[in-house]
JSON list of C-alpha atoms in Angstrom, two decimals:
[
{"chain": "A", "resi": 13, "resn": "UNK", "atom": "CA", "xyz": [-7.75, 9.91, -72.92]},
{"chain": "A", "resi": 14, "resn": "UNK", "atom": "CA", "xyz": [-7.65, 8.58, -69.27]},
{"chain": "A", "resi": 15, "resn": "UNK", "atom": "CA", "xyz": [-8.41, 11.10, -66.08]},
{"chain": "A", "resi": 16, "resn": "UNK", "atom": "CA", "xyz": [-7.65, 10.59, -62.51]},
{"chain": "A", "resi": 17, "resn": "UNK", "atom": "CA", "xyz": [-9.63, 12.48, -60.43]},
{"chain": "A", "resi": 18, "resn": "UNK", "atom": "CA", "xyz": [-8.29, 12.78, -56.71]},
{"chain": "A", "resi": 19, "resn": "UNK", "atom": "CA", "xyz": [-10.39, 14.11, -53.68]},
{"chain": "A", "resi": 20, "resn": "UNK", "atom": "CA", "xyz": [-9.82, 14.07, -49.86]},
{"chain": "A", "resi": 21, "resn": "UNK", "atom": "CA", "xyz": [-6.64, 15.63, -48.54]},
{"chain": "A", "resi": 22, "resn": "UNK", "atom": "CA", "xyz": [-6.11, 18.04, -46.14]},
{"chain": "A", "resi": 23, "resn": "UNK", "atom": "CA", "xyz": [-5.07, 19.05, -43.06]},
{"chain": "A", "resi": 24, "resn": "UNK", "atom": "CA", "xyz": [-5.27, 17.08, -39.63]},
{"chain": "A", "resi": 25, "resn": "UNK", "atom": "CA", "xyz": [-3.29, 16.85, -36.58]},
{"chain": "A", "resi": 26, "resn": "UNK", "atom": "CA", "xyz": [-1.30, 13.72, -35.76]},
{"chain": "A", "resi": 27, "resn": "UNK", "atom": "CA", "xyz": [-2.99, 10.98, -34.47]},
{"chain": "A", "resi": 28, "resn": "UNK", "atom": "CA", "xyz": [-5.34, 11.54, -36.94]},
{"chain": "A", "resi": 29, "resn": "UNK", "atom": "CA", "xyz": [-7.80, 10.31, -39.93]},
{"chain": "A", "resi": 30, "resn": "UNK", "atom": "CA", "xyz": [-8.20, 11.62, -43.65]},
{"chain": "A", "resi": 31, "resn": "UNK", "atom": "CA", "xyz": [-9.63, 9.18, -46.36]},
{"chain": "A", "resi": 32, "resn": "UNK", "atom": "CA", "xyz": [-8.33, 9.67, -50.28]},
{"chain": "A", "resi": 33, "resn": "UNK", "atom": "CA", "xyz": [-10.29, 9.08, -53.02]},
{"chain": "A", "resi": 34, "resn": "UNK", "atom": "CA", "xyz": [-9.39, 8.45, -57.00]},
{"chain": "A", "resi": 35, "resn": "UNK", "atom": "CA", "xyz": [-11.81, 8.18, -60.07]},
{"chain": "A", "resi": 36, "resn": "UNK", "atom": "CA", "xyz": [-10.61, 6.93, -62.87]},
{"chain": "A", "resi": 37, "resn": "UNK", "atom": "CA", "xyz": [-12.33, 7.29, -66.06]},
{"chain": "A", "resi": 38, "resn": "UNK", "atom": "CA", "xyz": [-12.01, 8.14, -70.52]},
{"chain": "A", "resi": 39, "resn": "UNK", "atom": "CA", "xyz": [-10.49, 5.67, -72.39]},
{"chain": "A", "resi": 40, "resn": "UNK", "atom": "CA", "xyz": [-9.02, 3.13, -69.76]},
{"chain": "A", "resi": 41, "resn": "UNK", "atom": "CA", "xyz": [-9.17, -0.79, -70.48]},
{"chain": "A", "resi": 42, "resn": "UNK", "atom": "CA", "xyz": [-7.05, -3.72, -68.89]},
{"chain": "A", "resi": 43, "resn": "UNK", "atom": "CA", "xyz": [-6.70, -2.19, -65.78]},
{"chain": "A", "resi": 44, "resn": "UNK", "atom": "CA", "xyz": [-4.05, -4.23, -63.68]},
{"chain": "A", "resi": 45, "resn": "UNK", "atom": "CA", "xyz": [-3.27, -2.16, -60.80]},
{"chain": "A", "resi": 46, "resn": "UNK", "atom": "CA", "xyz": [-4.55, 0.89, -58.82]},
{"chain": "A", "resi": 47, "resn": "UNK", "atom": "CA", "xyz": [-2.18, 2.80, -56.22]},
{"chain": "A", "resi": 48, "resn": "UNK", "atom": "CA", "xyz": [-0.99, 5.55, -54.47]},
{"chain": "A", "resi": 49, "resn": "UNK", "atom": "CA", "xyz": [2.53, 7.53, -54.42]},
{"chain": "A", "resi": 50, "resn": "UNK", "atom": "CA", "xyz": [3.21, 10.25, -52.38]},
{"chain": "A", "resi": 51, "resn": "UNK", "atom": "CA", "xyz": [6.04, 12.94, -52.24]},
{"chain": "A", "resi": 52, "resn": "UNK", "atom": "CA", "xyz": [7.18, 15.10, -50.06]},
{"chain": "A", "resi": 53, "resn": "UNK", "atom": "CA", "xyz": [9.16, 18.19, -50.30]},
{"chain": "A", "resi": 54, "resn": "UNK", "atom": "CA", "xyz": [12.80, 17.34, -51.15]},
{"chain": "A", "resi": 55, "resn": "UNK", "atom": "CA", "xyz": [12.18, 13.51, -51.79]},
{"chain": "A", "resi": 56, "resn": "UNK", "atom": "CA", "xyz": [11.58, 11.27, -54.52]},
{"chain": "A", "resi": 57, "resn": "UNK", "atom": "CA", "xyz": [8.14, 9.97, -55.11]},
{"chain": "A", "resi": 58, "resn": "UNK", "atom": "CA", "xyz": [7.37, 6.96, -52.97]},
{"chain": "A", "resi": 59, "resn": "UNK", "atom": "CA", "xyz": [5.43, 4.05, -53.06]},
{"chain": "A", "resi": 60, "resn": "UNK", "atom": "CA", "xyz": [2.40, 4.13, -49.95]},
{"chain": "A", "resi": 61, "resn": "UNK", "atom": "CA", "xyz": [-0.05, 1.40, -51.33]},
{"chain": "A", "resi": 62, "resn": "UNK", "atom": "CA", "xyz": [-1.44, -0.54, -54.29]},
{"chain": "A", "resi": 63, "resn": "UNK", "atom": "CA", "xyz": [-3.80, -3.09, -55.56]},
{"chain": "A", "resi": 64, "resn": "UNK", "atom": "CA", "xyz": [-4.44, -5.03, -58.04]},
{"chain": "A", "resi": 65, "resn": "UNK", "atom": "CA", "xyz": [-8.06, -6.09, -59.57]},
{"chain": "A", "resi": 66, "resn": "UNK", "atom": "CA", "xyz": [-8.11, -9.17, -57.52]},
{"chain": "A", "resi": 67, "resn": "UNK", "atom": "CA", "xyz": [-7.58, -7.67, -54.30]},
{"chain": "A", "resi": 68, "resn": "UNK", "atom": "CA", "xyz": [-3.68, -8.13, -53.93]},
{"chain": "A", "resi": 69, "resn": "UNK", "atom": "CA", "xyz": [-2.72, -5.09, -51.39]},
{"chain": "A", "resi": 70, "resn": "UNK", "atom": "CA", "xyz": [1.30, -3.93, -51.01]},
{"chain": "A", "resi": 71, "resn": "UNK", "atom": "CA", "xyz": [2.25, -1.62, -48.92]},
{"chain": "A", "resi": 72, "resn": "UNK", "atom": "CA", "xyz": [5.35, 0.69, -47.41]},
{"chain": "A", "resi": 73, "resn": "UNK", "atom": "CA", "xyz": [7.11, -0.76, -44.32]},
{"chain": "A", "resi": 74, "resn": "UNK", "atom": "CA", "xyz": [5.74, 3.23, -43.59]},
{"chain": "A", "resi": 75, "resn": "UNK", "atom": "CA", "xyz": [2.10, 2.70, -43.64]},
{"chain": "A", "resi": 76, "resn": "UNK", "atom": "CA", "xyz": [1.88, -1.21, -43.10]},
{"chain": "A", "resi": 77, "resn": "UNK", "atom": "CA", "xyz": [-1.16, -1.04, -40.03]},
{"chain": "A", "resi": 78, "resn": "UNK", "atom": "CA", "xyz": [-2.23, 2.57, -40.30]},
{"chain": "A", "resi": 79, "resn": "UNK", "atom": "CA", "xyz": [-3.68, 3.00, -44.12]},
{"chain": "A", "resi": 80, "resn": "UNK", "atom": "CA", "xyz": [-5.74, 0.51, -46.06]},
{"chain": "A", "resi": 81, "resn": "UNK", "atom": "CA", "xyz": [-6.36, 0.60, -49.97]},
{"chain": "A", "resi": 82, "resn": "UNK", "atom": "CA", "xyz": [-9.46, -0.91, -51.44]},
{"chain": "A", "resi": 83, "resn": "UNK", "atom": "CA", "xyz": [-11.09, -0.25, -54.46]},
{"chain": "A", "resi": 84, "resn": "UNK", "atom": "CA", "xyz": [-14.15, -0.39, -56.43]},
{"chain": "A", "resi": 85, "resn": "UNK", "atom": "CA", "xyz": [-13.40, -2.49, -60.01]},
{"chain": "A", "resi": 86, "resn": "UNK", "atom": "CA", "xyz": [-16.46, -1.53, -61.32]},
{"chain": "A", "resi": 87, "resn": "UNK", "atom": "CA", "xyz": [-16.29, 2.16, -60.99]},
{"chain": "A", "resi": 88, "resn": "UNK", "atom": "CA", "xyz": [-12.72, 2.34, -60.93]},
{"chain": "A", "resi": 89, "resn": "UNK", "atom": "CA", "xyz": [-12.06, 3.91, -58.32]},
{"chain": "A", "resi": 90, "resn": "UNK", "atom": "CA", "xyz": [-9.37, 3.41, -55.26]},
{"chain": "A", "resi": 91, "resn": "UNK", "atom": "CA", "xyz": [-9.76, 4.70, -51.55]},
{"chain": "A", "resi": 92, "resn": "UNK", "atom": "CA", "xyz": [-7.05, 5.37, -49.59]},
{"chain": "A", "resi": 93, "resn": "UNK", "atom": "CA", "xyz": [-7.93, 5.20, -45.61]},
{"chain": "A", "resi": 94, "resn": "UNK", "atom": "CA", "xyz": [-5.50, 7.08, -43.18]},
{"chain": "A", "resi": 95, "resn": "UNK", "atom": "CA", "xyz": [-5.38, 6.38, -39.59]},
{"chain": "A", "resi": 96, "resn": "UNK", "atom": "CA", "xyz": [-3.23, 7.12, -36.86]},
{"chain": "A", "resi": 97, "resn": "UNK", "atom": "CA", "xyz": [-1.71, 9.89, -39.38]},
{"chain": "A", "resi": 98, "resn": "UNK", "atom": "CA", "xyz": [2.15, 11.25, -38.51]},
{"chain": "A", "resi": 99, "resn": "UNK", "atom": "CA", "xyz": [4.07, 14.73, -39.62]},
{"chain": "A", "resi": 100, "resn": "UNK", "atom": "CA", "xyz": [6.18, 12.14, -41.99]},
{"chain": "A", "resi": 101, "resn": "UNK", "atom": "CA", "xyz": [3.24, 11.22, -43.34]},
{"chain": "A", "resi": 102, "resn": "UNK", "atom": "CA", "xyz": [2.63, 15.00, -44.89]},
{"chain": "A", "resi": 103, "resn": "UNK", "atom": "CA", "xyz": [2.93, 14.82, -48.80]},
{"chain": "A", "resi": 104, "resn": "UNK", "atom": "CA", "xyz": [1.12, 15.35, -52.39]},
{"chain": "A", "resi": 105, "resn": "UNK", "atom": "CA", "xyz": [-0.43, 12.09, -52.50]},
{"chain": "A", "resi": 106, "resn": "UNK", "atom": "CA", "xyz": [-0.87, 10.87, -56.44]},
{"chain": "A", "resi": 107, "resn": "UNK", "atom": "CA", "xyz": [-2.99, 8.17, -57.67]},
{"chain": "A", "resi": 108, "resn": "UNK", "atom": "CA", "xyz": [-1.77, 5.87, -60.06]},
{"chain": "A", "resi": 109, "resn": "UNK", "atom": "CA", "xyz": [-3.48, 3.63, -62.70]},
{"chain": "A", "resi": 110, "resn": "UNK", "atom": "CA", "xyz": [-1.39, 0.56, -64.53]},
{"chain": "A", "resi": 111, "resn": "UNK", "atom": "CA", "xyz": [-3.08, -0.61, -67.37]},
{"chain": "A", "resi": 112, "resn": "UNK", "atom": "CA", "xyz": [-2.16, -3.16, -70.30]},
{"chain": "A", "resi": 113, "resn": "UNK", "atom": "CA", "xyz": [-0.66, -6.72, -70.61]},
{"chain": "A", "resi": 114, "resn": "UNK", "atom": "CA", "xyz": [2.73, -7.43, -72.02]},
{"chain": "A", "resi": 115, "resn": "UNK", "atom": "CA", "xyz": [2.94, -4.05, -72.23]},
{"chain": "A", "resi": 116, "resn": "UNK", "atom": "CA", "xyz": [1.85, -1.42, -69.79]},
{"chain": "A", "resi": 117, "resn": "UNK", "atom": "CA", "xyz": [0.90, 2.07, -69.31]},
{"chain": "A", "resi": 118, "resn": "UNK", "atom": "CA", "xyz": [1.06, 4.53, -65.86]},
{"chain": "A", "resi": 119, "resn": "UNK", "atom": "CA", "xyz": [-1.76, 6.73, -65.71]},
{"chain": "A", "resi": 120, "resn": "UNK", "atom": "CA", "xyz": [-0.98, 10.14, -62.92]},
{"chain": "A", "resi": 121, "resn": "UNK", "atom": "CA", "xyz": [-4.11, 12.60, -61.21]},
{"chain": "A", "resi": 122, "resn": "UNK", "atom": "CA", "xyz": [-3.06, 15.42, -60.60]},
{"chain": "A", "resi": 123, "resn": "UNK", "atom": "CA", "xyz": [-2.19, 14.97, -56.75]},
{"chain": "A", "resi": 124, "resn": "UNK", "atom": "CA", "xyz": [-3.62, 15.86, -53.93]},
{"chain": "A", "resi": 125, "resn": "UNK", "atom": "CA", "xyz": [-2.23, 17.58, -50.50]},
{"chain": "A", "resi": 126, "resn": "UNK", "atom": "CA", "xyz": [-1.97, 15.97, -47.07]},
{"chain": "A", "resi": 127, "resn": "UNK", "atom": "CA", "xyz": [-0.59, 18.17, -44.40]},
{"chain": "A", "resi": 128, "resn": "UNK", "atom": "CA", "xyz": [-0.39, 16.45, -40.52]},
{"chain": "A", "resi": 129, "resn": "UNK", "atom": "CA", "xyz": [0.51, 18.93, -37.73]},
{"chain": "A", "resi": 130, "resn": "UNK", "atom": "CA", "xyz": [2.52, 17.95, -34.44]}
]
């Protein structure tokens, strides 16, 4: 059994900061990637930024400059910093754990709420 445990959102106005936070922990081995998705009302769940265990960041066109991803490999966890925060930026932001080889597995917390006011 793997859990994702999300912290950090909230509501700020534009122009601002929020950090995200994700701890994952149970029965979770081979971990290859840790991310974040968000999704807004009415849209499909997006890609905002991952990494993988040696430090390899990707991010949306979106976010590219405002938000930085790190993580921590030995505590498995994955931040999520937010700067210069817009109203498109307002979504449930999910964490997202790929584990496994040949074969891999998508792990999902629960999601957490970012709201940014004009």
């Amino acid at each position: 059994q793997v859990q994702l445990v999300e912290s950090g959102g909230g509501l700020v106005q534009a122009g601002g900061s929020l950090s995200l936070s994700c701890a994952a922990s149970g029965s979770i081995f081979n971990v290859n990637a840790m991310g974040w998705y968000r999704q807004a009302p009415g849209n499909q769940r997006e890609l905002v930024a991952t990494i993988t265990t040696g430090g390899t960041q990707n991010y949306a066109d979106s976010v590219k400059g405002r938000f930085t991803i790190s993580r921590d490999n030995a505590k498995n966890t994955v931040f999520l910093q937010m700067n210069s925060l817009k109203p498109e930026d307002t979504a449930v932001y999910y964490c997202n754990v790929e584990t496994g080889g040949s074969s891999t597995s998508h792990y999902w917390g629960q999601g957490t709420q970012v709201t940014v006011s004009s």
